[in-house]
Tab-separated table of C-alpha atoms in Angstrom:
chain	number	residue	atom	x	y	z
A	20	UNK	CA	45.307	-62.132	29.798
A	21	UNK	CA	44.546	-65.551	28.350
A	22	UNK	CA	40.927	-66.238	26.185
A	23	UNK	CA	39.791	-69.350	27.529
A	24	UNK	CA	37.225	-72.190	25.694
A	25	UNK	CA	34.851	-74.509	26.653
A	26	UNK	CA	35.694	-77.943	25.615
A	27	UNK	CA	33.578	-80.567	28.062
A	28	UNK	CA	31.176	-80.050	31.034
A	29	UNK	CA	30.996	-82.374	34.343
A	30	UNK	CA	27.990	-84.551	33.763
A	31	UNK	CA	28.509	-86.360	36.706
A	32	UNK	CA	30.628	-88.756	39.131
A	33	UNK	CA	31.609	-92.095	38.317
A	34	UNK	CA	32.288	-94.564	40.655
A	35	UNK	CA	33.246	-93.666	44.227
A	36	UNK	CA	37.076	-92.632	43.542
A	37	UNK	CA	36.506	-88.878	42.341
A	38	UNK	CA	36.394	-90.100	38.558
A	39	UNK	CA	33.968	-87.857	36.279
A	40	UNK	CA	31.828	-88.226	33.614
A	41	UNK	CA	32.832	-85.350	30.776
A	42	UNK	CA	31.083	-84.412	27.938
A	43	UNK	CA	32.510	-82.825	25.182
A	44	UNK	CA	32.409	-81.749	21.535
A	45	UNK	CA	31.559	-84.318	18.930
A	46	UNK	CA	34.492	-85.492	17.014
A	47	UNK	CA	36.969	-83.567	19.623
A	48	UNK	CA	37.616	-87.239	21.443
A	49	UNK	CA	41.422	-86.756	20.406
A	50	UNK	CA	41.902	-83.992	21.163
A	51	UNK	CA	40.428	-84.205	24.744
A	52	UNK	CA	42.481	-87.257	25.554
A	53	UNK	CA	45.718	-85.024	24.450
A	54	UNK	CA	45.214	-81.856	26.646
A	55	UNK	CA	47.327	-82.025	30.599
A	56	UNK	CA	44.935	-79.579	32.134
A	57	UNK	CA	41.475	-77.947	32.013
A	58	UNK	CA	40.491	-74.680	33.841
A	59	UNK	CA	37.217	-74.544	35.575
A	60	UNK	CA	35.842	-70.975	35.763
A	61	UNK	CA	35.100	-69.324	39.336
A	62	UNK	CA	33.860	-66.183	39.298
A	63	UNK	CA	36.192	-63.411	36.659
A	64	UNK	CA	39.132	-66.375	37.452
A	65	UNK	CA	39.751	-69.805	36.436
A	66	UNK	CA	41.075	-72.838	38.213
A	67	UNK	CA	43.219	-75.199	37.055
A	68	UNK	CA	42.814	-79.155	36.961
A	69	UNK	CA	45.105	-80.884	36.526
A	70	UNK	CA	44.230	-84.536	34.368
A	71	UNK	CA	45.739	-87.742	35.296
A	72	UNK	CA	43.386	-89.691	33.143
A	73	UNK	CA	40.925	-90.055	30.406
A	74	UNK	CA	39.529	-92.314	28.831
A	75	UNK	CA	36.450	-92.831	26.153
A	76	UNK	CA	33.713	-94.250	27.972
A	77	UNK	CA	30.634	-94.716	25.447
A	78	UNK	CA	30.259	-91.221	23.754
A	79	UNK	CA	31.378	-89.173	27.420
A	80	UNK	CA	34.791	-89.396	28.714
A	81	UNK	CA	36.008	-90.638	32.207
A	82	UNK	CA	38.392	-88.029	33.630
A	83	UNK	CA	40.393	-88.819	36.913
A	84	UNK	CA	42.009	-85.127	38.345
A	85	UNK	CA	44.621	-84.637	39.990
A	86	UNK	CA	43.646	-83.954	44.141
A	87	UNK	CA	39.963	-85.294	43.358
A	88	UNK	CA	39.970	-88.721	45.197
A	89	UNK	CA	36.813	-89.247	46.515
A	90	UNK	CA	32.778	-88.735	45.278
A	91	UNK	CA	32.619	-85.809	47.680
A	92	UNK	CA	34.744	-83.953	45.768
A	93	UNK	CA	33.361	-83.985	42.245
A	94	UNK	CA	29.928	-83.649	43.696
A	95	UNK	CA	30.339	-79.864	43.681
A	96	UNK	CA	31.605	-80.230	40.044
A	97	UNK	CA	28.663	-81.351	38.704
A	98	UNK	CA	27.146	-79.245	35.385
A	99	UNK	CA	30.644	-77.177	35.751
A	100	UNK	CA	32.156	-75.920	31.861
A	101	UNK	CA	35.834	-77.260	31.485
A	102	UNK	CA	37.972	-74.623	29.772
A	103	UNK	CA	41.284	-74.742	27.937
A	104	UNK	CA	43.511	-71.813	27.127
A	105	UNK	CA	42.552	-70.423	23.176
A	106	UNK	CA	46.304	-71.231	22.112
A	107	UNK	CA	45.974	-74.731	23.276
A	108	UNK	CA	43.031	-74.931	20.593
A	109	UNK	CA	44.723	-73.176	18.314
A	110	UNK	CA	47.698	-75.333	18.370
A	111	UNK	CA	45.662	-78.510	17.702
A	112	UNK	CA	43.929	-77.041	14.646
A	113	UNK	CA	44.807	-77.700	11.078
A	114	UNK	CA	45.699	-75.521	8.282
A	115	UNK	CA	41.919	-75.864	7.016
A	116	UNK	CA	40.453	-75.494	10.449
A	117	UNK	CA	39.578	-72.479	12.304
A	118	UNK	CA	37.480	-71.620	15.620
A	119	UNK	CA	33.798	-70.859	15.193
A	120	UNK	CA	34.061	-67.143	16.731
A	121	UNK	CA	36.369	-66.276	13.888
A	122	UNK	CA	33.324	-66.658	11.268
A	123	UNK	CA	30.602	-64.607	12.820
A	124	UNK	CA	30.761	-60.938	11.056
A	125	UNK	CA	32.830	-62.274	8.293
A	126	UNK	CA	31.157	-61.093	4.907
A	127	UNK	CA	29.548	-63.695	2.229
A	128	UNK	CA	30.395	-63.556	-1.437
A	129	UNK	CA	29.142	-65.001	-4.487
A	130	UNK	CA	32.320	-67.188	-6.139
A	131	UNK	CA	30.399	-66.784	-9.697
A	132	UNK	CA	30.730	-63.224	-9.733
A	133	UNK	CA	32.050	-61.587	-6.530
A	134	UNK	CA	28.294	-59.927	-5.616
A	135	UNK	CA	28.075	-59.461	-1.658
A	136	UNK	CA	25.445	-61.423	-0.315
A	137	UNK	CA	25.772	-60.905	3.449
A	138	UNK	CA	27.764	-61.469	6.813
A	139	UNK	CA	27.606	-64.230	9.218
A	140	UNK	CA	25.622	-63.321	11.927
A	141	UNK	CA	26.036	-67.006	13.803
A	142	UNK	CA	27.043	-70.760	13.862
A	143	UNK	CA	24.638	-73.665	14.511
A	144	UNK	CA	24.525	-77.735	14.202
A	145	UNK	CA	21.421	-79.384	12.790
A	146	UNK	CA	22.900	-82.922	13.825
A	147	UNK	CA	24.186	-83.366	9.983
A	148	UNK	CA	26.428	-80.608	9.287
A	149	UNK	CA	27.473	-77.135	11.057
A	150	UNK	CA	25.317	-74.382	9.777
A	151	UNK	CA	25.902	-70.466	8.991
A	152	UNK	CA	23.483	-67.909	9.474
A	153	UNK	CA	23.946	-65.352	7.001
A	154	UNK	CA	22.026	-61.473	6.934
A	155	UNK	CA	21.280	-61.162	3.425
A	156	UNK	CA	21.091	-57.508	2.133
A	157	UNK	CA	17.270	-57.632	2.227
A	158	UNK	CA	18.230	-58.418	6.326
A	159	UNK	CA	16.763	-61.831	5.993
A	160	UNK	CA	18.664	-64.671	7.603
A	161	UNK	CA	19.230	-67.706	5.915
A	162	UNK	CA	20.813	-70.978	7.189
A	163	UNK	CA	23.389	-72.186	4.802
A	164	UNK	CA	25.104	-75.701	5.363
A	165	UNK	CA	29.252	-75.451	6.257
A	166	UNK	CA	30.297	-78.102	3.589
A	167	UNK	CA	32.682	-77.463	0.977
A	168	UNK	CA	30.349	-78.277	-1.902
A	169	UNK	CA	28.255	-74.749	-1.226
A	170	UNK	CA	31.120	-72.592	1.103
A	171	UNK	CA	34.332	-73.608	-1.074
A	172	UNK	CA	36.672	-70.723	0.613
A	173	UNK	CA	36.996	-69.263	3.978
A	174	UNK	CA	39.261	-66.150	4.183
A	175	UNK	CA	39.704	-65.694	7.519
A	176	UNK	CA	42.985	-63.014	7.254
A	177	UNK	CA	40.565	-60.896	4.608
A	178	UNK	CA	37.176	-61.454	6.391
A	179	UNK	CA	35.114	-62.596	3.523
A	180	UNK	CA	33.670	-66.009	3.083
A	181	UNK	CA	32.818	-67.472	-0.917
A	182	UNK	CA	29.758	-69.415	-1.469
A	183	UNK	CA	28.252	-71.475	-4.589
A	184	UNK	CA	25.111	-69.192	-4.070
A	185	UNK	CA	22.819	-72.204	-5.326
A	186	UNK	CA	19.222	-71.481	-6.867
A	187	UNK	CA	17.064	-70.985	-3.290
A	188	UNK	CA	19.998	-71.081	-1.072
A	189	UNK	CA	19.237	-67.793	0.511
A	190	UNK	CA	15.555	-67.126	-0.321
């Protein structure tokens, strides 16, 4: 059975010809434009929609579906998730990139000296950056910013994640 993931939501309808307004993940506009089909989810099942168009529209996208011709037919689709299947995702990621459900339980590691300092419990955005919650050993939960300069390693295949533990970092 495929894992599917949410990459836009309906917003609304645009114009009178079926056309909808999508939003979707910041920086991901390349990847929308690039996928044939999205699944809609209906119940334990998902639907597929077929795209025959999309293009950036301000910071949404305008998507035109296949069999979706009028504005009484995307009506219903308004505030619906749009899906693709996980190995479309994973296809379209780089050798540096990873999905965000792969982090969470991963454990946290000083690079200085190897101490354990935690496991993700969770992923944020504060607008800036992406953010990592971390349980400390004391089982206090600190927010630590995603950037290279402070989490220099992910090891996804051995479940461990280095840090720069910086003075205050996870006080």
């Amino acid at each position: 059975m495929s894992k599917f993931i949410s990459i836009g939501k309906i917003l609304n309808f645009h114009g009178i010809k079926g056309e909808a307004k999508v939003g979707y993940s910041r920086n991901q506009q390349d990847f929308f434009m690039s996928v044939n089909a999205v699944y809609l989810k209906e119940g334990d099942s998902y639907i597929q929609l077929d795209i025959i168009s999309a293009k950036p529209h301000k910071n949404i996208m305008i998507v035109k579906f296949k069999g979706i011709d009028n504005i009484n037919d995307i009506i219903p689709l308004k505030g619906q998730l749009l899906f693709v299947e996980e190995s479309v995702v994973r296809e379209n990621l780089d050798d540096d990139e990873f999905l965000i459900d792969e982090l969470v339980g991963l454990e946290v590691y000083d690079i200085a000296d190897n101490n354990k300092l935690g496991f993700v419990v969770g992923v944020s955005n504060n607008g800036a950056s992406d953010l990592i919650s971390v349980k400390t050993k004391s089982k206090k939960i600190c927010l630590i910013p995603f950037v290279e300069a402070i989490v220099p390693e992910v090891d996804i295949q051995n479940k461990r994640i280095l840090i720069n533990n910086l003075e205050g970092l996870l006080e």
